[in-house]
Coordinates of C-alpha atoms in Angstrom, one line a residue:
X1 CA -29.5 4.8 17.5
X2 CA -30.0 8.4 17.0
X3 CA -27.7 11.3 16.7
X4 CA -28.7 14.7 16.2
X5 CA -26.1 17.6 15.4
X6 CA -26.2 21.5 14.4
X7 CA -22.8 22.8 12.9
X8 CA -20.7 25.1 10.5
X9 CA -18.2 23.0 10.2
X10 CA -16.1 20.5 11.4
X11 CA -12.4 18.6 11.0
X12 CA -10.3 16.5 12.8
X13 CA -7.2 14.6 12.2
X14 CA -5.5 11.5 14.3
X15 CA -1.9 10.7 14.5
X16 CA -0.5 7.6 15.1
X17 CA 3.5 7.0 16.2
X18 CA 5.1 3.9 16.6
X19 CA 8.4 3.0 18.3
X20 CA 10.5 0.5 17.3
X21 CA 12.7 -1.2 20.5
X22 CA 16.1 -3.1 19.8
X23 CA 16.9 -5.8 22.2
X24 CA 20.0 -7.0 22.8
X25 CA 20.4 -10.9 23.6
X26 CA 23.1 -11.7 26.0
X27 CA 25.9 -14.4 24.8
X28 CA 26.9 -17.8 27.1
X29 CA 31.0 -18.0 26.8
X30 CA 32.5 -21.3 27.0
X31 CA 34.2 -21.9 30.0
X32 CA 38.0 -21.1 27.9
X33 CA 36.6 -18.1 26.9
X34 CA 34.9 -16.8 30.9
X35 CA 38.4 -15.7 31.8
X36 CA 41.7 -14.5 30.5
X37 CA 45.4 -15.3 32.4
X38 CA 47.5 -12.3 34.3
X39 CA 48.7 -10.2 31.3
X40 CA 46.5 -11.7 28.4
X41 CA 46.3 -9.4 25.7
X42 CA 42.8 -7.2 25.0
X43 CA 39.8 -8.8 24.1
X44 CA 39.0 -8.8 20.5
X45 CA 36.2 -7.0 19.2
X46 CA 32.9 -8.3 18.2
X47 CA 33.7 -7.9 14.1
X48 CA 37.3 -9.5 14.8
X49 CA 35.3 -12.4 16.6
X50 CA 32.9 -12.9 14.1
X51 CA 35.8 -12.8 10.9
X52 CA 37.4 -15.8 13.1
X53 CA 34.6 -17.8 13.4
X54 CA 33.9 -17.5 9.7
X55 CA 37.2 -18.0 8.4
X56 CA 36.9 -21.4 10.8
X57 CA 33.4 -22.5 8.9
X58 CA 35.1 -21.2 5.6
X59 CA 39.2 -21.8 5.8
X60 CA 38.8 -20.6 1.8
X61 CA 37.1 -17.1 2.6
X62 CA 34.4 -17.5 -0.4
X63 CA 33.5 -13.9 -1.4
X64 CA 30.9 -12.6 -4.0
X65 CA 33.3 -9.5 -5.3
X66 CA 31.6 -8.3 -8.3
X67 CA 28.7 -8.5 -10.4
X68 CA 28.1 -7.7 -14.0
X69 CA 25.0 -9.0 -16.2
X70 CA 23.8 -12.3 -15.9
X71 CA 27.4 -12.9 -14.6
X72 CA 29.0 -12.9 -10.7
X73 CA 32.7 -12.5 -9.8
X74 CA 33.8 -14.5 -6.5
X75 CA 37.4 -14.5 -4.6
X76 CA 38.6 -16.9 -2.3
X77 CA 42.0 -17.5 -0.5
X78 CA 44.4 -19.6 -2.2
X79 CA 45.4 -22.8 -0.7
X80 CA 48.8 -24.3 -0.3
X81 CA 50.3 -26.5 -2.8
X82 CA 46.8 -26.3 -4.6
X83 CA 47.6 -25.0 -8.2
X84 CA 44.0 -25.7 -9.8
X85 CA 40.3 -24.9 -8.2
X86 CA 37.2 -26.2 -10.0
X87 CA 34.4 -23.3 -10.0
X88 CA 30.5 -24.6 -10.3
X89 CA 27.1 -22.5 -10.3
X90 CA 24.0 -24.6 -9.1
X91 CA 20.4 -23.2 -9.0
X92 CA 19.5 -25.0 -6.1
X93 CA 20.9 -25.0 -2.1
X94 CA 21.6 -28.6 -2.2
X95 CA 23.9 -28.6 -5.4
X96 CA 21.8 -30.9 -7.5
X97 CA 21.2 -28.1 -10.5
X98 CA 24.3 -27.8 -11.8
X99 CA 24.3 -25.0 -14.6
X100 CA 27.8 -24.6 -15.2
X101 CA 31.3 -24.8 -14.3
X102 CA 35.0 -24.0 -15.0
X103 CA 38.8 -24.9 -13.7
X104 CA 41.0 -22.3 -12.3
X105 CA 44.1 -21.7 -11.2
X106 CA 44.0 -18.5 -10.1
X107 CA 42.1 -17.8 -6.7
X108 CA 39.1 -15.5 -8.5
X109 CA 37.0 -16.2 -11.2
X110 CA 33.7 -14.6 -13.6
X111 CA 31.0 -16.8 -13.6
X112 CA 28.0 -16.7 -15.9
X113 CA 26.9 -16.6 -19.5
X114 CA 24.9 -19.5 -21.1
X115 CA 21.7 -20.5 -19.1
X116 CA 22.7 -17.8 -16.2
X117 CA 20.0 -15.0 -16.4
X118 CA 20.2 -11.8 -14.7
X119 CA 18.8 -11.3 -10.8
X120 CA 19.3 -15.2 -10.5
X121 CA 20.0 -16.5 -7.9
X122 CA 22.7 -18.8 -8.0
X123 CA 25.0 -21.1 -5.0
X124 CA 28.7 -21.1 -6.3
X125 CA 31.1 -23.6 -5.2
X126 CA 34.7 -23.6 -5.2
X127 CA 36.7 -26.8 -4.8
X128 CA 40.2 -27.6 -4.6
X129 CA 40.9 -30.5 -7.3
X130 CA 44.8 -31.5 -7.3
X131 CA 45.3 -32.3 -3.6
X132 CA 43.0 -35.6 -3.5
X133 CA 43.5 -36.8 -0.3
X134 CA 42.6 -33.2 1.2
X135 CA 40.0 -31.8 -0.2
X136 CA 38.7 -28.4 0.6
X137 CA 35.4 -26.9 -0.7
X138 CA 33.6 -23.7 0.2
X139 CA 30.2 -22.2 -1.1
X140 CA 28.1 -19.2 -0.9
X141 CA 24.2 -17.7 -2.1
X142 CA 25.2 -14.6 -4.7
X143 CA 22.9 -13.6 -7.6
X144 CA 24.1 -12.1 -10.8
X145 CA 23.7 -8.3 -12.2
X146 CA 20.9 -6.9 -14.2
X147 CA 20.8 -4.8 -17.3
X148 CA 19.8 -1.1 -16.3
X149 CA 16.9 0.5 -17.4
X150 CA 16.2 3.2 -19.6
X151 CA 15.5 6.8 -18.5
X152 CA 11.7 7.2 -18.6
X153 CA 11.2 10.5 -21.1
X154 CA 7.8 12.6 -21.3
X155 CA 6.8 13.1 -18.2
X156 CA 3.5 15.2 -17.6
X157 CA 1.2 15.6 -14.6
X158 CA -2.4 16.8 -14.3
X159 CA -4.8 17.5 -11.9
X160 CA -7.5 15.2 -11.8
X161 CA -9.2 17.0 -8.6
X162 CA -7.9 19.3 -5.8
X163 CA -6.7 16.2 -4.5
X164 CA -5.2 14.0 -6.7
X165 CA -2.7 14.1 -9.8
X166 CA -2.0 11.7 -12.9
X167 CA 1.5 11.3 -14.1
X168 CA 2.3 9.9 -17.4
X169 CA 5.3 9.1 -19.1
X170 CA 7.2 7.0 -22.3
X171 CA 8.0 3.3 -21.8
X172 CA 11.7 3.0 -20.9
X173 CA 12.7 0.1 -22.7
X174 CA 13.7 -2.8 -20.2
X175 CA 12.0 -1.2 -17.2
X176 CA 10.0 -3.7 -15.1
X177 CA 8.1 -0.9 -12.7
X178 CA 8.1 2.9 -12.2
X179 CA 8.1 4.7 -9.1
X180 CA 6.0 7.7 -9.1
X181 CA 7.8 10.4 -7.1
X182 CA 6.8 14.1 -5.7
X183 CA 9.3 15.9 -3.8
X184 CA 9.5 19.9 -2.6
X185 CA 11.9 20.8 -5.1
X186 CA 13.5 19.4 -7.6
X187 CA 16.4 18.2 -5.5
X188 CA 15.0 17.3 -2.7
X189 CA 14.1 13.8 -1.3
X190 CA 10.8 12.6 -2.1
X191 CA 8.0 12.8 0.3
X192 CA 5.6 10.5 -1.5
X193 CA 6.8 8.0 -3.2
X194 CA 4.2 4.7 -5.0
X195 CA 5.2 2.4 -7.4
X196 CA 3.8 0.3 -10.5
X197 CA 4.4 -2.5 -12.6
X198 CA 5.4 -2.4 -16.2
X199 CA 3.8 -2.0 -18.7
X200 CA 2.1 0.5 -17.0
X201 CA 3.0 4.3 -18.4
X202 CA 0.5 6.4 -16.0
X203 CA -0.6 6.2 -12.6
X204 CA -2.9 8.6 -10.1
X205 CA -2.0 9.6 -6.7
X206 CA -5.2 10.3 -4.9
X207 CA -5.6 12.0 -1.1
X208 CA -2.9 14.2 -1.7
X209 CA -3.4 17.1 0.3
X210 CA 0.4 19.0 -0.5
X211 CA 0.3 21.0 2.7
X212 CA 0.2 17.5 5.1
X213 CA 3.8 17.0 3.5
X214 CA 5.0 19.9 3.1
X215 CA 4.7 21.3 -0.2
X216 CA 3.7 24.1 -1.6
X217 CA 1.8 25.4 -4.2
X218 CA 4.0 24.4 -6.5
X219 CA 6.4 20.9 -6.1
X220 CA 8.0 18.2 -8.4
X221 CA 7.2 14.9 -9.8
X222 CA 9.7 12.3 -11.1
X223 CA 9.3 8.6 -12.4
X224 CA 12.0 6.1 -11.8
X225 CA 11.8 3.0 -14.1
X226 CA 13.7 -0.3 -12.3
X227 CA 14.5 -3.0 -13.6
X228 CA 13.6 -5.8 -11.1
X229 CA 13.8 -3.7 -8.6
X230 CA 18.0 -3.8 -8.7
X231 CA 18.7 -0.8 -11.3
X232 CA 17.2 2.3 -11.3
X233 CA 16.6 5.3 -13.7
X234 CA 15.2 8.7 -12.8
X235 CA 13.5 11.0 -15.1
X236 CA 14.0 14.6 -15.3
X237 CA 11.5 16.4 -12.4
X238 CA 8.9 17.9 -13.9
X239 CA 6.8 20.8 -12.0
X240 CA 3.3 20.6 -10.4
X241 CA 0.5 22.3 -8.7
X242 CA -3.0 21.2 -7.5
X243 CA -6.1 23.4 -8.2
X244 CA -6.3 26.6 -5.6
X245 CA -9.2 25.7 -3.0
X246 CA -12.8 27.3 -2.7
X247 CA -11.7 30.9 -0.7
X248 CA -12.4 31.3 2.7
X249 CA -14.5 34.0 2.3
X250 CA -16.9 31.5 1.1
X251 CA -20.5 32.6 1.7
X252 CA -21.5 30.5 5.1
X253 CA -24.4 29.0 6.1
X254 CA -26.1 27.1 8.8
X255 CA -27.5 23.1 8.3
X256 CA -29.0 21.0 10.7
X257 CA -27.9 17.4 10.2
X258 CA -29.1 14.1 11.3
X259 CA -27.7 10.2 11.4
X260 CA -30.2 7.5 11.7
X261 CA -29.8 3.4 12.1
X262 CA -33.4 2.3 11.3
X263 CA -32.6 -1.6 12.0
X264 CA -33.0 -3.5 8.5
X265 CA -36.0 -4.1 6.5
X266 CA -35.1 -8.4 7.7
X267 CA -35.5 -7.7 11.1
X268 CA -37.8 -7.0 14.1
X269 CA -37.9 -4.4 16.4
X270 CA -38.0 -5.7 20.1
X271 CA -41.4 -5.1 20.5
X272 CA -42.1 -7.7 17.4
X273 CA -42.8 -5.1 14.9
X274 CA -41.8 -5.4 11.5
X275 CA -40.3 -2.7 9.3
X276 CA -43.4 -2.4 7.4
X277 CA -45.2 -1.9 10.4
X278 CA -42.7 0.9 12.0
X279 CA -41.7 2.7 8.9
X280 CA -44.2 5.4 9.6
X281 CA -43.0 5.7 13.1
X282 CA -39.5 6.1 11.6
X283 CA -40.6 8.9 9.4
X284 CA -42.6 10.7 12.2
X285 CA -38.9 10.6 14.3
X286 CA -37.1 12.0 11.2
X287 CA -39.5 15.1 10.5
X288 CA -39.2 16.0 14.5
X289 CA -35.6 16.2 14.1
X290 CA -35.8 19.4 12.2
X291 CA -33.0 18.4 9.9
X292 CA -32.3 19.4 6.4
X293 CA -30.0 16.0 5.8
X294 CA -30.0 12.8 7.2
X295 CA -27.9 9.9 6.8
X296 CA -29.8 7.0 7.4
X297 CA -28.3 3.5 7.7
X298 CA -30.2 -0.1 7.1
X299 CA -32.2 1.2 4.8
X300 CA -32.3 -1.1 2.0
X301 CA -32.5 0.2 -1.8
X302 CA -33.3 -3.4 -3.1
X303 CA -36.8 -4.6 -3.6
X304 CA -36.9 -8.0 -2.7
X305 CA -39.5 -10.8 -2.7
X306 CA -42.3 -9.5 0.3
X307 CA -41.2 -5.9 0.3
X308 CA -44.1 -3.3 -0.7
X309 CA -41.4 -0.9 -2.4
X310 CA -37.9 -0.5 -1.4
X311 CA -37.4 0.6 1.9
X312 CA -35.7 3.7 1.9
X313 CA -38.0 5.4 -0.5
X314 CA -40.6 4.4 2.2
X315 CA -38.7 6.1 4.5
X316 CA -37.8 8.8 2.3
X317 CA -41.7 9.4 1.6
X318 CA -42.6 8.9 5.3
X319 CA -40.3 11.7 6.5
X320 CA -41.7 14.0 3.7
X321 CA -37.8 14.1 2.5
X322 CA -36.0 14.0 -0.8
X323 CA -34.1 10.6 -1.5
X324 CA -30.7 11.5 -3.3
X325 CA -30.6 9.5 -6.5
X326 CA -28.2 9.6 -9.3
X327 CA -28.9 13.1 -11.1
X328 CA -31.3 12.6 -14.1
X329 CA -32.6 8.7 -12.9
X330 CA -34.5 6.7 -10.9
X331 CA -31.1 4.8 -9.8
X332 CA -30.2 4.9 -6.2
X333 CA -26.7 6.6 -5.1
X334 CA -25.5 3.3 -4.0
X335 CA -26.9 -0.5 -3.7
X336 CA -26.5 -1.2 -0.5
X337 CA -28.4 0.1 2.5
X338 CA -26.4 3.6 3.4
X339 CA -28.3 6.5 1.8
X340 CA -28.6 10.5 2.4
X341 CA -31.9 12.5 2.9
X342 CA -32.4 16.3 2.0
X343 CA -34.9 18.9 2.3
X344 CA -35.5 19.8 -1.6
X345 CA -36.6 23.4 -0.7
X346 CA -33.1 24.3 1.2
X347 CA -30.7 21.8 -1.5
X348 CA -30.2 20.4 -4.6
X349 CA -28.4 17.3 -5.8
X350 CA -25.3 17.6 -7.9
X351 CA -23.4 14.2 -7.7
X352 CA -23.6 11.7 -5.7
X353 CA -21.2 8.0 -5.5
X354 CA -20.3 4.9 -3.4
X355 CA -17.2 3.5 -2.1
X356 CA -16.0 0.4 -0.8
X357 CA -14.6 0.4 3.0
X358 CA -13.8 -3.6 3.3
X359 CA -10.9 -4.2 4.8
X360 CA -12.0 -8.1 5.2
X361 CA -13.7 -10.0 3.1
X362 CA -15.7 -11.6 5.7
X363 CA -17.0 -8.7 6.7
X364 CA -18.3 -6.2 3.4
X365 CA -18.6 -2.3 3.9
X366 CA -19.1 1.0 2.0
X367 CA -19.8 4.6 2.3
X368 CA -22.5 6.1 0.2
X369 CA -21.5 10.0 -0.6
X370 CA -23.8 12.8 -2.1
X371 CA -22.6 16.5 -2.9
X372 CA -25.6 19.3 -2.0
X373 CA -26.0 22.3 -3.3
X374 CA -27.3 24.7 -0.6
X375 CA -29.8 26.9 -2.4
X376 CA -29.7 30.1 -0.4
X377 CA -25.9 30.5 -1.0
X378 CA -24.8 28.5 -3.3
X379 CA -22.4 26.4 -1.7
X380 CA -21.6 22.8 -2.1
X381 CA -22.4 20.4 0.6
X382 CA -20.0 17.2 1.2
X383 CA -22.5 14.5 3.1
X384 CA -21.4 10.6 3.8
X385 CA -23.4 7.8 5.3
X386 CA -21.5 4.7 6.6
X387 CA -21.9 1.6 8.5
X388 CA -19.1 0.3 9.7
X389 CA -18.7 -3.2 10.9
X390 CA -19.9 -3.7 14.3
X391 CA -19.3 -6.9 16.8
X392 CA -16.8 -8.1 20.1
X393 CA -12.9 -8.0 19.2
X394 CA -14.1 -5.8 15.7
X395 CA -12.8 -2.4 17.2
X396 CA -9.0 -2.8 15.3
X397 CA -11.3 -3.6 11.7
X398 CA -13.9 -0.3 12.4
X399 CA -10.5 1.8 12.6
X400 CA -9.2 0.4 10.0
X401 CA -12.3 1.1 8.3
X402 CA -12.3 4.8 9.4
X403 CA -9.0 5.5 8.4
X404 CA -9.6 4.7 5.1
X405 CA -13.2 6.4 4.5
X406 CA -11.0 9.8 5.7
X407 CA -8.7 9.2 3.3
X408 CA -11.2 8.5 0.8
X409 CA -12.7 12.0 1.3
X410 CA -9.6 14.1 1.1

């Protein structure tokens, strides 16, 4: 496969929505319920309906009411002639656990302390014990309060390219995560919001382009600490900016630029021949292209057992081009077989990475990236070769793999 393209430049973004749809199920009535006598009173509501039919599963009306550390506070309607309720916390649904317990005779009670920690989750049962021959007994699911974090002090941000930032900040004592937060002002909701786990004190937010959420030059950052994700704490915001980028009036200039799939070194063409035996036919393709980059893909950078060389410096020495390796070595941009060509009279190398595109395991890929320096002008040159995963039913996994190389290089 072969594609050939002359351009300035070039950019293009895809939106996805998705809709969410509600359905309602209708409800079978029992046959004392499909019609009312001449003169009934109104229907009830749904929410009166569905208070009677849990007061009739619970005739004690078993409420969680409160919650303070490591302890719970729970109501339930008194019973007649009852004068004493025993009150028990288990740790498991089928009241095996029993942690603890206590004897009543009001119709509320605080339960916790002891073994109870806080964010548990605990059944409570309440159980009427001087009425022996009538028994009643109600339980519910609650789980208990948690202590509230500190306020996280310090906070700082950085730029750590024109599209990413680092926020630090001070351990607050009895935080379990933070919440990295950017928002237009410094009362406004947040528009990007990404959390870590404690003990973690700085984290990067990469692809951040501010205008895509509708910031400015200047916006706010903020770091909530939580404490199991049930009590919150927000910093002061602090103010931000991201570098100013490269002006418009940018010098231009114009670069022919190639993509080539030369079929792995393993393999054989149709007509039999090996790579070793096509490689200067590959070459003689690339040179008639006229290009001053190509992106070439299946073109190996290890030397393995039966290769002459590696096979994309073959190439690269076959189409009289420049392979970009890692300034100042012999080192190959990337280790897999997605690397860039240049013309070294028209650009020079500056930097040059890899980065992995696997979505699935089963099926490894990466993008190999280089950044040219156009001699003429001066200006920088962003240039990516990728292979994503091809194969029947793979379409969903090559978007998915897409989606993520465009973020990756904003």
């Amino acid at each position: 496969m072969r594609r050939s393209h002359r351009f300035s430049s070039f950019a293009q973004v895809a939106t996805i929505s998705a809709v969410v749809v509600g359905l309602t199920l209708p409800v079978a009535l029992a046959p004392s319920q499909a019609a009312a006598p001449p003169n009934a009173p109104a229907a009830l509501g749904d929410k009166a309906l569905s208070a009677l039919a849990a007061a009739a599963k619970d005739p004690m009306r078993l409420r969680q009411t409160g919650t303070k550390v490591a302890r719970v506070h729970v109501t339930w309607k008194a019973t007649r002639k009852t004068t004493k309720y025993l009150v028990q916390a288990f740790a498991d649904i089928r009241l095996k656990k029993l942690i603890t317990e206590k004897r009543t005779k009001k119709s509320d009670a605080w339960i916790g302390g002891g073994d109870i920690e806080e964010n548990q989750k605990l059944w409570i049962r309440v159980t009427t014990i001087d009425r022996p021959k009538k028994f009643k007994s109600a339980k519910i699911k609650v789980y208990t309060g948690t202590r509230a974090p500190a306020q996280p002090t310090g906070v700082s941000v950085r730029a750590t390219s024109p599209s990413s930032i680092m926020a630090s900040w001070n351990a607050a004592s009895r935080a379990t995560g933070y919440t990295v937060q950017i928002a237009p002002t410094p009362n406004a909701a947040p528009v990007v919001s990404q959390h870590v786990d404690a003990p973690a004190t700085a984290h990067e937010i990469t692809g951040l382009v501010p205008a895509s959420y509708g910031l400015g030059n200047e916006f706010f950052v903020t770091v909530k600490a939580d404490r199991m994700k049930r009590e919150f704490a927000t910093s002061r915001p602090v103010p931000a900016s991201m570098p100013f980028p490269t002006p418009l009036s940018a010098p231009a200039f114009n670069v022919a630029v190639a993509s080539y799939n030369v079929l792995g070194a393993n393999y054989d063409d149709a007509l039999g021949r090996s790579f070793w035996d096509r490689v200067g036919l590959l070459g003689q393709r690339i040179a008639d292209m006229g290009a001053e980059i190509v992106a070439v893909q299946e073109a190996a950078w290890t030397l393995k057992q039966g290769y002459r060389e590696r096979p994309v410096q073959a190439l690269a020495s076959a189409a009289g081009m420049t392979l970009a390796l890692e300034p100042g070595s012999n080192l190959g941009c990337a280790v897999t077989s997605n690397h860039v060509l240049y013309n070294a009279n028209v650009f020079a190398l500056e930097t040059c990475g890899e980065d992995n595109l696997t979505i699935n395991p089963a099926y490894p890929c990466t993008a190999t990236w280089v950044v040219l320096k156009h001699l003429a002008s001066g200006q920088p040159m962003f240039v990516v070769s990728a292979h994503f995963t091809v194969g029947s039913g793979l379409n969903e996994l090559r978007l998915a793999e897409t989606n993520l190389l465009v973020s990756l290089m904003a």
